[in-house]
mmCIF file of N, CA and C in Angstrom:
data_model
loop_
_atom_site.group_PDB
_atom_site.id
_atom_site.type_symbol
_atom_site.label_atom_id
_atom_site.label_comp_id
_atom_site.label_asym_id
_atom_site.label_seq_id
_atom_site.Cartn_x
_atom_site.Cartn_y
_atom_site.Cartn_z
ATOM 1 N N UNK M 10 -20.048 4.508 -8.221
ATOM 2 C CA UNK M 10 -21.269 5.187 -8.263
ATOM 3 C C UNK M 10 -20.186 6.647 -7.934
ATOM 4 N N UNK M 11 -21.344 7.807 -8.525
ATOM 5 C CA UNK M 11 -20.735 9.273 -8.338
ATOM 6 C C UNK M 11 -20.969 9.783 -6.826
ATOM 7 N N UNK M 12 -19.924 9.991 -5.962
ATOM 8 C CA UNK M 12 -20.199 10.258 -5.129
ATOM 9 C C UNK M 12 -19.659 12.262 -4.272
ATOM 10 N N UNK M 13 -21.007 12.093 -4.435
ATOM 11 C CA UNK M 13 -21.080 14.186 -4.109
ATOM 12 C C UNK M 13 -21.442 15.170 -3.341
ATOM 13 N N UNK M 14 -20.495 13.699 -1.982
ATOM 14 C CA UNK M 14 -20.138 14.304 -0.296
ATOM 15 C C UNK M 14 -19.297 15.031 -0.774
ATOM 16 N N UNK M 15 -18.197 14.183 -0.579
ATOM 17 C CA UNK M 15 -16.691 14.749 -0.997
ATOM 18 C C UNK M 15 -16.088 14.970 -2.346
ATOM 19 N N UNK M 16 -14.919 15.871 -2.290
ATOM 20 C CA UNK M 16 -14.181 15.295 -4.273
ATOM 21 C C UNK M 16 -12.879 14.843 -3.882
ATOM 22 N N UNK M 17 -12.502 13.867 -2.658
ATOM 23 C CA UNK M 17 -11.268 13.369 -3.100
ATOM 24 C C UNK M 17 -11.237 12.271 -4.257
ATOM 25 N N UNK M 18 -10.246 11.977 -4.339
ATOM 26 C CA UNK M 18 -9.570 11.201 -6.388
ATOM 27 C C UNK M 18 -9.881 9.806 -5.121
ATOM 28 N N UNK M 19 -9.857 8.179 -5.327
ATOM 29 C CA UNK M 19 -9.743 7.671 -4.945
ATOM 30 C C UNK M 19 -10.019 5.880 -6.154
ATOM 31 N N UNK M 20 -9.417 5.158 -5.497
ATOM 32 C CA UNK M 20 -10.259 3.908 -5.339
ATOM 33 C C UNK M 20 -9.636 2.642 -4.544
ATOM 34 N N UNK M 21 -10.456 2.458 -4.989
ATOM 35 C CA UNK M 21 -11.111 0.543 -4.026
ATOM 36 C C UNK M 21 -10.267 0.171 -4.457
ATOM 37 N N UNK M 22 -9.028 -1.220 -4.459
ATOM 38 C CA UNK M 22 -9.127 -2.502 -4.903
ATOM 39 C C UNK M 22 -9.213 -2.647 -3.395
ATOM 40 N N UNK M 23 -10.274 -4.250 -4.278
ATOM 41 C CA UNK M 23 -10.917 -5.168 -3.252
ATOM 42 C C UNK M 23 -10.300 -6.404 -2.551
ATOM 43 N N UNK M 24 -10.615 -7.366 -2.314
ATOM 44 C CA UNK M 24 -9.961 -8.141 -2.120
ATOM 45 C C UNK M 24 -9.898 -9.095 -2.938
ATOM 46 N N UNK M 25 -10.194 -9.261 -4.189
ATOM 47 C CA UNK M 25 -10.380 -10.144 -4.931
ATOM 48 C C UNK M 25 -9.065 -9.462 -5.497
ATOM 49 N N UNK M 26 -8.806 -8.663 -6.300
ATOM 50 C CA UNK M 26 -7.698 -7.753 -6.243
ATOM 51 C C UNK M 26 -6.393 -7.675 -5.946
ATOM 52 N N UNK M 27 -6.798 -7.560 -5.390
ATOM 53 C CA UNK M 27 -5.177 -7.740 -3.807
ATOM 54 C C UNK M 27 -5.091 -9.464 -3.857
ATOM 55 N N UNK M 28 -5.655 -10.417 -3.538
ATOM 56 C CA UNK M 28 -5.439 -12.421 -3.692
ATOM 57 C C UNK M 28 -5.081 -12.353 -4.940
ATOM 58 N N UNK M 29 -5.666 -11.756 -5.940
ATOM 59 C CA UNK M 29 -5.652 -12.889 -7.816
ATOM 60 C C UNK M 29 -4.677 -11.997 -8.047
ATOM 61 N N UNK M 30 -4.107 -10.726 -8.037
ATOM 62 C CA UNK M 30 -2.957 -9.515 -9.056
ATOM 63 C C UNK M 30 -1.660 -11.123 -8.768
ATOM 64 N N UNK M 31 -1.173 -10.526 -9.873
ATOM 65 C CA UNK M 31 0.545 -10.981 -9.372
ATOM 66 C C UNK M 31 1.139 -8.927 -9.283
ATOM 67 N N UNK M 32 2.028 -10.102 -7.481
ATOM 68 C CA UNK M 32 2.655 -9.379 -7.045
ATOM 69 C C UNK M 32 4.384 -9.834 -6.928
ATOM 70 N N UNK M 33 5.254 -9.060 -7.157
ATOM 71 C CA UNK M 33 6.730 -9.356 -7.190
ATOM 72 C C UNK M 33 7.166 -9.474 -5.697
ATOM 73 N N UNK M 34 6.877 -10.458 -5.091
ATOM 74 C CA UNK M 34 6.962 -9.675 -2.967
ATOM 75 C C UNK M 34 6.423 -9.772 -3.036
ATOM 76 N N UNK M 35 5.372 -9.852 -2.641
ATOM 77 C CA UNK M 35 4.615 -9.850 -2.110
ATOM 78 C C UNK M 35 3.607 -8.808 -1.545
ATOM 79 N N UNK M 36 3.975 -7.228 -2.221
ATOM 80 C CA UNK M 36 3.689 -6.284 -1.753
ATOM 81 C C UNK M 36 2.434 -6.068 -2.007
ATOM 82 N N UNK M 37 1.897 -5.329 -1.277
ATOM 83 C CA UNK M 37 0.373 -5.259 -1.206
ATOM 84 C C UNK M 37 -0.005 -3.789 -2.212
ATOM 85 N N UNK M 38 1.007 -2.787 -1.480
ATOM 86 C CA UNK M 38 0.943 -1.584 -2.009
ATOM 87 C C UNK M 38 1.356 -1.143 -2.884
ATOM 88 N N UNK M 39 2.527 -1.746 -3.985
ATOM 89 C CA UNK M 39 2.202 -1.563 -5.318
ATOM 90 C C UNK M 39 1.218 -1.581 -5.876
ATOM 91 N N UNK M 40 -0.117 -2.323 -5.485
ATOM 92 C CA UNK M 40 -1.009 -2.299 -7.003
ATOM 93 C C UNK M 40 -1.601 -1.194 -6.564
ATOM 94 N N UNK M 41 -1.092 -0.969 -5.464
ATOM 95 C CA UNK M 41 -1.844 1.268 -5.680
ATOM 96 C C UNK M 41 -1.089 2.296 -7.086
ATOM 97 N N UNK M 42 0.201 1.785 -8.231
ATOM 98 C CA UNK M 42 0.493 1.862 -8.959
ATOM 99 C C UNK M 42 -0.503 1.359 -9.751
ATOM 100 N N UNK M 43 -2.017 0.239 -9.725
ATOM 101 C CA UNK M 43 -3.175 1.308 -10.740
ATOM 102 C C UNK M 43 -3.675 2.020 -10.236
ATOM 103 N N UNK M 44 -3.650 3.004 -9.679
ATOM 104 C CA UNK M 44 -4.143 4.563 -9.538
ATOM 105 C C UNK M 44 -3.725 5.261 -10.912
ATOM 106 N N UNK M 45 -4.155 6.081 -10.453
ATOM 107 C CA UNK M 45 -4.474 7.614 -11.643
ATOM 108 C C UNK M 45 -2.717 8.061 -10.398
ATOM 109 N N UNK M 46 -2.019 8.755 -12.187
ATOM 110 C CA UNK M 46 -0.899 9.496 -10.994
ATOM 111 C C UNK M 46 -0.585 9.026 -10.304
ATOM 112 N N UNK M 47 -0.021 7.484 -9.675
ATOM 113 C CA UNK M 47 0.848 7.340 -9.409
ATOM 114 C C UNK M 47 1.772 5.993 -10.482
ATOM 115 N N UNK M 48 3.146 6.506 -9.471
ATOM 116 C CA UNK M 48 4.496 5.597 -11.046
ATOM 117 C C UNK M 48 5.634 4.892 -9.571
ATOM 118 N N UNK M 49 5.812 4.223 -10.498
ATOM 119 C CA UNK M 49 7.226 3.467 -9.416
ATOM 120 C C UNK M 49 7.733 4.395 -8.269
ATOM 121 N N UNK M 50 8.183 4.568 -7.476
ATOM 122 C CA UNK M 50 10.122 5.358 -7.585
ATOM 123 C C UNK M 50 10.868 5.508 -8.298
ATOM 124 N N UNK M 51 12.136 6.004 -8.145
ATOM 125 C CA UNK M 51 13.187 5.704 -8.489
ATOM 126 C C UNK M 51 13.211 4.943 -7.489
ATOM 127 N N UNK M 52 13.861 5.208 -6.471
ATOM 128 C CA UNK M 52 14.202 4.955 -4.592
ATOM 129 C C UNK M 52 13.813 3.673 -5.077
ATOM 130 N N UNK M 53 12.230 2.707 -5.108
ATOM 131 C CA UNK M 53 12.225 2.052 -5.611
ATOM 132 C C UNK M 53 13.413 1.086 -6.506
ATOM 133 N N UNK M 54 14.108 1.824 -7.425
ATOM 134 C CA UNK M 54 14.926 0.514 -8.447
ATOM 135 C C UNK M 54 15.137 -0.249 -8.232
ATOM 136 N N UNK M 55 16.392 0.986 -7.451
ATOM 137 C CA UNK M 55 17.738 1.055 -6.846
ATOM 138 C C UNK M 55 17.376 0.195 -5.863
ATOM 139 N N UNK M 56 18.752 -0.958 -5.184
ATOM 140 C CA UNK M 56 18.705 -2.031 -5.000
ATOM 141 C C UNK M 56 19.410 -1.617 -3.306
ATOM 142 N N UNK M 57 18.660 -2.094 -1.907
ATOM 143 C CA UNK M 57 19.702 -1.545 -0.669
ATOM 144 C C UNK M 57 20.614 -2.984 -0.703
ATOM 145 N N UNK M 58 21.624 -1.943 0.320
ATOM 146 C CA UNK M 58 22.741 -3.070 0.392
ATOM 147 C C UNK M 58 21.816 -4.923 0.806
ATOM 148 N N UNK M 59 21.262 -4.920 1.772
ATOM 149 C CA UNK M 59 20.310 -6.017 1.424
ATOM 150 C C UNK M 59 20.808 -7.167 0.507
ATOM 151 N N UNK M 60 20.223 -6.807 -1.439
ATOM 152 C CA UNK M 60 19.451 -6.519 -2.200
ATOM 153 C C UNK M 60 18.329 -6.536 -2.328
ATOM 154 N N UNK M 61 17.054 -6.014 -1.275
ATOM 155 C CA UNK M 61 15.342 -6.021 -1.394
ATOM 156 C C UNK M 61 15.493 -4.326 -1.933
ATOM 157 N N UNK M 62 14.847 -4.569 -2.277
ATOM 158 C CA UNK M 62 14.130 -3.094 -3.250
ATOM 159 C C UNK M 62 13.520 -1.909 -2.221
ATOM 160 N N UNK M 63 13.629 -1.424 -2.334
ATOM 161 C CA UNK M 63 12.627 -0.503 -0.836
ATOM 162 C C UNK M 63 11.576 -0.771 -0.974
ATOM 163 N N UNK M 64 9.855 -1.503 -0.161
ATOM 164 C CA UNK M 64 8.913 -1.438 -0.036
ATOM 165 C C UNK M 64 8.503 -0.390 0.311
ATOM 166 N N UNK M 65 7.103 -0.244 -0.932
ATOM 167 C CA UNK M 65 6.085 0.878 -0.608
ATOM 168 C C UNK M 65 6.302 1.734 -1.095
ATOM 169 N N UNK M 66 7.526 2.236 -2.264
ATOM 170 C CA UNK M 66 7.884 3.143 -2.189
ATOM 171 C C UNK M 66 7.207 3.692 -3.998
ATOM 172 N N UNK M 67 6.418 4.082 -3.948
ATOM 173 C CA UNK M 67 5.986 5.412 -4.925
ATOM 174 C C UNK M 67 5.549 6.730 -5.069
ATOM 175 N N UNK M 68 5.186 7.433 -5.936
ATOM 176 C CA UNK M 68 5.303 8.588 -6.496
ATOM 177 C C UNK M 68 4.145 8.700 -6.897
ATOM 178 N N UNK M 69 3.169 10.050 -5.925
ATOM 179 C CA UNK M 69 1.334 9.952 -6.290
ATOM 180 C C UNK M 69 1.701 11.458 -6.932
ATOM 181 N N UNK M 70 1.289 12.534 -7.377
ATOM 182 C CA UNK M 70 1.071 13.545 -8.461
ATOM 183 C C UNK M 70 2.464 14.364 -7.685
ATOM 184 N N UNK M 71 3.762 13.483 -8.237
ATOM 185 C CA UNK M 71 4.468 14.057 -8.709
ATOM 186 C C UNK M 71 5.017 14.769 -7.516
ATOM 187 N N UNK M 72 4.853 14.355 -5.942
ATOM 188 C CA UNK M 72 5.699 14.376 -4.836
ATOM 189 C C UNK M 72 6.794 12.467 -4.560
ATOM 190 N N UNK M 73 7.317 13.240 -2.857
ATOM 191 C CA UNK M 73 8.045 12.267 -3.090
ATOM 192 C C UNK M 73 7.349 10.995 -2.644
ATOM 193 N N UNK M 74 8.060 10.100 -2.779
ATOM 194 C CA UNK M 74 7.157 8.995 -1.902
ATOM 195 C C UNK M 74 7.610 9.406 -0.509
ATOM 196 N N UNK M 75 8.345 9.723 0.343
ATOM 197 C CA UNK M 75 8.370 10.363 1.760
ATOM 198 C C UNK M 75 7.058 10.749 2.278
ATOM 199 N N UNK M 76 6.476 11.283 0.823
ATOM 200 C CA UNK M 76 5.233 11.959 1.235
ATOM 201 C C UNK M 76 3.250 11.869 1.188
ATOM 202 N N UNK M 77 3.680 9.543 1.430
ATOM 203 C CA UNK M 77 2.424 9.063 1.453
ATOM 204 C C UNK M 77 2.313 9.021 2.803
ATOM 205 N N UNK M 78 0.852 8.182 3.362
ATOM 206 C CA UNK M 78 0.866 8.383 4.400
ATOM 207 C C UNK M 78 0.310 6.745 4.371
ATOM 208 N N UNK M 79 0.493 5.647 4.806
ATOM 209 C CA UNK M 79 -0.393 4.837 5.321
ATOM 210 C C UNK M 79 -0.352 3.978 5.812
ATOM 211 N N UNK M 80 -1.676 4.115 6.083
ATOM 212 C CA UNK M 80 -2.758 3.501 7.512
ATOM 213 C C UNK M 80 -2.867 2.088 7.355
ATOM 214 N N UNK M 81 -3.631 1.726 8.757
ATOM 215 C CA UNK M 81 -3.538 -0.105 8.246
ATOM 216 C C UNK M 81 -4.792 0.203 9.526
ATOM 217 N N UNK M 82 -5.971 -0.393 9.064
ATOM 218 C CA UNK M 82 -7.319 -0.304 10.037
ATOM 219 C C UNK M 82 -7.397 0.647 10.659
ATOM 220 N N UNK M 83 -6.781 2.288 10.028
ATOM 221 C CA UNK M 83 -7.054 3.683 10.952
ATOM 222 C C UNK M 83 -6.728 4.001 11.257
ATOM 223 N N UNK M 84 -5.200 3.579 11.939
ATOM 224 C CA UNK M 84 -4.272 3.984 12.927
ATOM 225 C C UNK M 84 -2.794 4.343 12.066
ATOM 226 N N UNK M 85 -1.578 4.893 12.300
ATOM 227 C CA UNK M 85 -0.866 5.529 11.128
ATOM 228 C C UNK M 85 0.206 4.101 11.454
ATOM 229 N N UNK M 86 -0.015 3.975 10.130
ATOM 230 C CA UNK M 86 1.528 2.553 9.693
ATOM 231 C C UNK M 86 2.507 3.163 8.814
ATOM 232 N N UNK M 87 2.821 4.857 9.460
ATOM 233 C CA UNK M 87 4.439 5.023 9.020
ATOM 234 C C UNK M 87 5.458 5.009 9.370
ATOM 235 N N UNK M 88 6.588 5.057 8.646
ATOM 236 C CA UNK M 88 7.764 4.322 9.547
ATOM 237 C C UNK M 88 8.433 5.949 8.980
ATOM 238 N N UNK M 89 9.198 6.250 9.994
ATOM 239 C CA UNK M 89 9.868 7.314 11.124
ATOM 240 C C UNK M 89 11.174 7.764 11.140
ATOM 241 N N UNK M 90 11.768 7.071 10.499
ATOM 242 C CA UNK M 90 13.314 6.982 10.557
ATOM 243 C C UNK M 90 14.102 7.445 10.497
ATOM 244 N N UNK M 91 15.295 8.656 11.228
ATOM 245 C CA UNK M 91 15.640 9.997 10.939
ATOM 246 C C UNK M 91 16.673 9.576 9.472
ATOM 247 N N UNK M 92 17.220 8.321 9.386
ATOM 248 C CA UNK M 92 18.037 7.497 8.241
ATOM 249 C C UNK M 92 17.546 7.456 6.992
ATOM 250 N N UNK M 93 16.092 7.026 7.648
ATOM 251 C CA UNK M 93 15.241 6.456 6.035
ATOM 252 C C UNK M 93 16.404 5.657 5.543
ATOM 253 N N UNK M 94 16.418 4.856 6.374
ATOM 254 C CA UNK M 94 17.535 3.604 5.808
ATOM 255 C C UNK M 94 16.653 1.814 6.769
ATOM 256 N N UNK M 95 15.291 1.823 7.117
ATOM 257 C CA UNK M 95 14.727 0.577 7.431
ATOM 258 C C UNK M 95 13.977 0.472 6.221
ATOM 259 N N UNK M 96 15.083 0.619 4.608
ATOM 260 C CA UNK M 96 14.054 0.361 3.157
ATOM 261 C C UNK M 96 12.639 -0.005 3.445
ATOM 262 N N UNK M 97 11.610 0.633 4.378
ATOM 263 C CA UNK M 97 9.950 0.418 4.822
ATOM 264 C C UNK M 97 9.689 1.311 4.398
ATOM 265 N N UNK M 98 8.516 1.922 3.638
ATOM 266 C CA UNK M 98 8.092 3.167 4.033
ATOM 267 C C UNK M 98 6.592 2.447 4.865
ATOM 268 N N UNK M 99 6.739 1.868 5.301
ATOM 269 C CA UNK M 99 5.845 1.106 6.846
ATOM 270 C C UNK M 99 6.248 0.696 7.557
ATOM 271 N N UNK M 100 5.878 0.210 8.724
ATOM 272 C CA UNK M 100 6.060 -0.421 10.340
ATOM 273 C C UNK M 100 5.539 -1.841 10.278
ATOM 274 N N UNK M 101 4.620 -1.826 9.527
ATOM 275 C CA UNK M 101 3.941 -3.391 9.557
ATOM 276 C C UNK M 101 3.967 -3.126 8.036
ATOM 277 N N UNK M 102 4.018 -4.268 7.317
ATOM 278 C CA UNK M 102 3.687 -5.043 6.143
ATOM 279 C C UNK M 102 3.394 -6.214 6.158
ATOM 280 N N UNK M 103 1.338 -5.898 6.026
ATOM 281 C CA UNK M 103 0.357 -6.967 6.256
ATOM 282 C C UNK M 103 1.062 -7.659 4.769
ATOM 283 N N UNK M 104 0.659 -9.125 4.832
ATOM 284 C CA UNK M 104 0.392 -10.121 4.006
ATOM 285 C C UNK M 104 -0.316 -9.652 3.266
ATOM 286 N N UNK M 105 -0.531 -9.452 1.800
ATOM 287 C CA UNK M 105 -2.042 -9.166 1.454
ATOM 288 C C UNK M 105 -2.960 -10.814 1.175
ATOM 289 N N UNK M 106 -2.919 -11.624 1.666
ATOM 290 C CA UNK M 106 -3.791 -12.728 1.525
ATOM 291 C C UNK M 106 -4.638 -12.329 3.273
ATOM 292 N N UNK M 107 -3.799 -11.099 4.155
ATOM 293 C CA UNK M 107 -4.756 -10.619 5.527
ATOM 294 C C UNK M 107 -5.614 -9.520 5.122
ATOM 295 N N UNK M 108 -5.485 -9.234 4.478
ATOM 296 C CA UNK M 108 -5.891 -7.698 3.942
ATOM 297 C C UNK M 108 -7.404 -8.212 3.062
ATOM 298 N N UNK M 109 -8.746 -7.697 3.184
ATOM 299 C CA UNK M 109 -10.023 -7.381 2.618
ATOM 300 C C UNK M 109 -9.792 -6.756 1.740
ATOM 301 N N UNK M 110 -9.592 -5.350 2.175
ATOM 302 C CA UNK M 110 -9.322 -4.372 1.062
ATOM 303 C C UNK M 110 -8.275 -3.063 0.715
ATOM 304 N N UNK M 111 -7.987 -1.816 0.499
ATOM 305 C CA UNK M 111 -7.259 -1.283 1.162
ATOM 306 C C UNK M 111 -7.724 0.101 -0.273
ATOM 307 N N UNK M 112 -7.943 0.925 0.754
ATOM 308 C CA UNK M 112 -7.886 2.573 -0.643
ATOM 309 C C UNK M 112 -6.824 3.524 -0.551
ATOM 310 N N UNK M 113 -6.939 3.739 -1.590
ATOM 311 C CA UNK M 113 -5.960 5.386 -2.150
ATOM 312 C C UNK M 113 -6.270 5.729 -2.856
ATOM 313 N N UNK M 114 -5.977 7.313 -2.207
ATOM 314 C CA UNK M 114 -6.243 8.179 -2.364
ATOM 315 C C UNK M 114 -5.759 9.226 -2.397
ATOM 316 N N UNK M 115 -5.874 9.750 -4.102
ATOM 317 C CA UNK M 115 -3.999 10.706 -4.310
ATOM 318 C C UNK M 115 -5.064 11.881 -4.486
ATOM 319 N N UNK M 116 -5.831 13.244 -4.262
ATOM 320 C CA UNK M 116 -5.196 14.236 -3.870
ATOM 321 C C UNK M 116 -7.223 14.403 -3.467
ATOM 322 N N UNK M 117 -7.653 15.721 -2.810
ATOM 323 C CA UNK M 117 -7.889 16.741 -2.743
ATOM 324 C C UNK M 117 -9.133 15.949 -1.353
ATOM 325 N N UNK M 118 -8.558 14.629 -0.665
ATOM 326 C CA UNK M 118 -8.202 13.803 0.229
ATOM 327 C C UNK M 118 -9.107 15.327 1.318
ATOM 328 N N UNK M 119 -9.573 14.894 2.287
ATOM 329 C CA UNK M 119 -9.942 15.488 4.292
ATOM 330 C C UNK M 119 -8.888 15.814 5.176
ATOM 331 N N UNK M 120 -9.134 16.602 5.415
ATOM 332 C CA UNK M 120 -7.698 17.219 6.938
ATOM 333 C C UNK M 120 -7.430 16.004 8.397
ATOM 334 N N UNK M 121 -8.868 14.651 8.079
ATOM 335 C CA UNK M 121 -8.604 14.311 9.027
ATOM 336 C C UNK M 121 -6.734 12.869 9.035
ATOM 337 N N UNK M 122 -6.407 13.153 7.678
ATOM 338 C CA UNK M 122 -5.765 12.171 6.875
ATOM 339 C C UNK M 122 -3.946 12.930 7.223
ATOM 340 N N UNK M 123 -4.850 14.163 7.076
ATOM 341 C CA UNK M 123 -3.212 15.174 8.107
ATOM 342 C C UNK M 123 -2.080 14.393 6.919
ATOM 343 N N UNK M 124 -0.150 15.335 6.981
ATOM 344 C CA UNK M 124 0.488 15.421 6.694
ATOM 345 C C UNK M 124 1.444 14.796 5.752
ATOM 346 N N UNK M 125 0.098 15.030 4.633
ATOM 347 C CA UNK M 125 0.658 14.068 2.943
ATOM 348 C C UNK M 125 0.462 15.251 1.929
ATOM 349 N N UNK M 126 1.519 15.756 0.875
ATOM 350 C CA UNK M 126 1.272 15.666 -0.254
ATOM 351 C C UNK M 126 0.863 14.799 -1.658
ATOM 352 N N UNK M 127 0.697 13.890 -1.410
ATOM 353 C CA UNK M 127 1.870 12.670 -1.768
ATOM 354 C C UNK M 127 -0.270 12.182 -1.690
ATOM 355 N N UNK M 128 0.061 10.581 -1.356
ATOM 356 C CA UNK M 128 -0.847 9.903 -1.418
ATOM 357 C C UNK M 128 -1.214 9.131 0.843
ATOM 358 N N UNK M 129 -3.074 8.234 -0.143
ATOM 359 C CA UNK M 129 -3.218 7.916 1.559
ATOM 360 C C UNK M 129 -3.056 6.199 1.354
ATOM 361 N N UNK M 130 -2.438 5.649 1.884
ATOM 362 C CA UNK M 130 -3.188 4.847 1.635
ATOM 363 C C UNK M 130 -3.679 4.087 2.513
ATOM 364 N N UNK M 131 -4.744 3.442 3.017
ATOM 365 C CA UNK M 131 -5.202 3.396 4.109
ATOM 366 C C UNK M 131 -5.949 1.737 3.896
ATOM 367 N N UNK M 132 -5.360 0.520 4.243
ATOM 368 C CA UNK M 132 -5.705 0.001 4.005
ATOM 369 C C UNK M 132 -6.562 -1.294 5.376
ATOM 370 N N UNK M 133 -7.650 -2.455 5.482
ATOM 371 C CA UNK M 133 -8.189 -3.218 7.021
ATOM 372 C C UNK M 133 -7.927 -4.496 6.347
ATOM 373 N N UNK M 134 -7.629 -4.485 7.446
ATOM 374 C CA UNK M 134 -7.639 -6.385 7.780
ATOM 375 C C UNK M 134 -8.465 -7.136 7.675
ATOM 376 N N UNK M 135 -8.354 -8.671 7.444
ATOM 377 C CA UNK M 135 -9.919 -9.321 7.191
ATOM 378 C C UNK M 135 -9.740 -9.510 8.838
ATOM 379 N N UNK M 136 -11.536 -9.941 9.159
ATOM 380 C CA UNK M 136 -12.338 -10.282 10.357
ATOM 381 C C UNK M 136 -11.861 -11.356 10.409
ATOM 382 N N UNK M 137 -12.167 -11.828 11.795
ATOM 383 C CA UNK M 137 -11.902 -13.346 12.266
ATOM 384 C C UNK M 137 -13.343 -14.433 11.371
ATOM 385 N N UNK M 138 -13.368 -15.770 11.188
ATOM 386 C CA UNK M 138 -14.616 -16.186 10.696
ATOM 387 C C UNK M 138 -14.533 -17.573 11.602
ATOM 388 N N UNK M 139 -15.625 -18.753 11.964
ATOM 389 C CA UNK M 139 -15.576 -19.545 12.118
ATOM 390 C C UNK M 139 -14.345 -21.110 11.465
ATOM 391 N N UNK M 140 -14.400 -21.008 10.320
ATOM 392 C CA UNK M 140 -13.988 -21.646 9.755
ATOM 393 C C UNK M 140 -12.660 -20.609 9.092
ATOM 394 N N UNK M 141 -11.663 -22.556 9.323
ATOM 395 C CA UNK M 141 -10.330 -22.427 8.815
ATOM 396 C C UNK M 141 -9.673 -22.510 7.362
ATOM 397 N N UNK M 142 -9.102 -21.520 7.219
ATOM 398 C CA UNK M 142 -8.426 -21.046 5.582
ATOM 399 C C UNK M 142 -7.583 -21.059 5.574
ATOM 400 N N UNK M 143 -6.580 -20.891 4.581
ATOM 401 C CA UNK M 143 -5.700 -20.708 4.933
ATOM 402 C C UNK M 143 -4.964 -20.425 2.826
ATOM 403 N N UNK M 144 -4.111 -20.217 2.778
ATOM 404 C CA UNK M 144 -2.888 -20.109 1.544
ATOM 405 C C UNK M 144 -1.682 -20.638 1.524
ATOM 406 N N UNK M 145 -1.250 -21.132 0.690
ATOM 407 C CA UNK M 145 -0.020 -21.706 0.848
ATOM 408 C C UNK M 145 1.566 -21.037 -0.802
ATOM 409 N N UNK M 146 1.942 -20.711 -0.676
ATOM 410 C CA UNK M 146 3.163 -20.102 -1.277
ATOM 411 C C UNK M 146 4.543 -20.249 -1.599
ATOM 412 N N UNK M 147 4.851 -20.241 -2.734
ATOM 413 C CA UNK M 147 6.190 -20.226 -2.812
ATOM 414 C C UNK M 147 7.084 -19.365 -3.436
ATOM 415 N N UNK M 148 8.393 -19.165 -2.464
ATOM 416 C CA UNK M 148 8.283 -17.525 -3.320
ATOM 417 C C UNK M 148 9.744 -18.476 -4.378
ATOM 418 N N UNK M 149 10.695 -19.564 -4.360
ATOM 419 C CA UNK M 149 11.305 -20.099 -5.944
ATOM 420 C C UNK M 149 10.629 -19.959 -6.900
ATOM 421 N N UNK M 150 11.086 -19.925 -7.907
ATOM 422 C CA UNK M 150 11.008 -19.685 -9.283
ATOM 423 C C UNK M 150 10.518 -21.619 -10.201
ATOM 424 N N UNK M 151 10.928 -22.178 -9.351
ATOM 425 C CA UNK M 151 11.019 -23.556 -9.806
ATOM 426 C C UNK M 151 9.248 -24.506 -8.970
ATOM 427 N N UNK M 152 8.668 -24.765 -9.822
ATOM 428 C CA UNK M 152 7.543 -25.510 -9.219
ATOM 429 C C UNK M 152 8.032 -26.230 -7.731
ATOM 430 N N UNK M 153 7.085 -26.595 -7.517
ATOM 431 C CA UNK M 153 7.879 -27.813 -6.016
ATOM 432 C C UNK M 153 6.932 -28.492 -6.156
#
């Protein structure tokens, strides 16, 4: 659908894509790489002292990964560590199963997002229901 109200370039990743596409490490932010002008950050390829890759680290429009803005239900979700040794770009890393969708805005976004030159990743959590539901997954390579 053509949006004539604004000029931002964005992509909405719906619930089906978040839960059904394969994610190595169950990091929903890796699906932002499906957007235009987004590439895996070289920092993410190197491993930390703990042996885990840096979470949510991708470059958009040639900007460093620290210039991305992560929001969760419209609230700031950025990790502002002075030494940047938290190995995460987000304070809260929600499970892909808990998200209803997220939107990646790569350029010409409005001033309401502020502080960024890279991308805005705005994730929305699922709301509650009256039904019990859930999912299970295993992190081991051998089937259980």
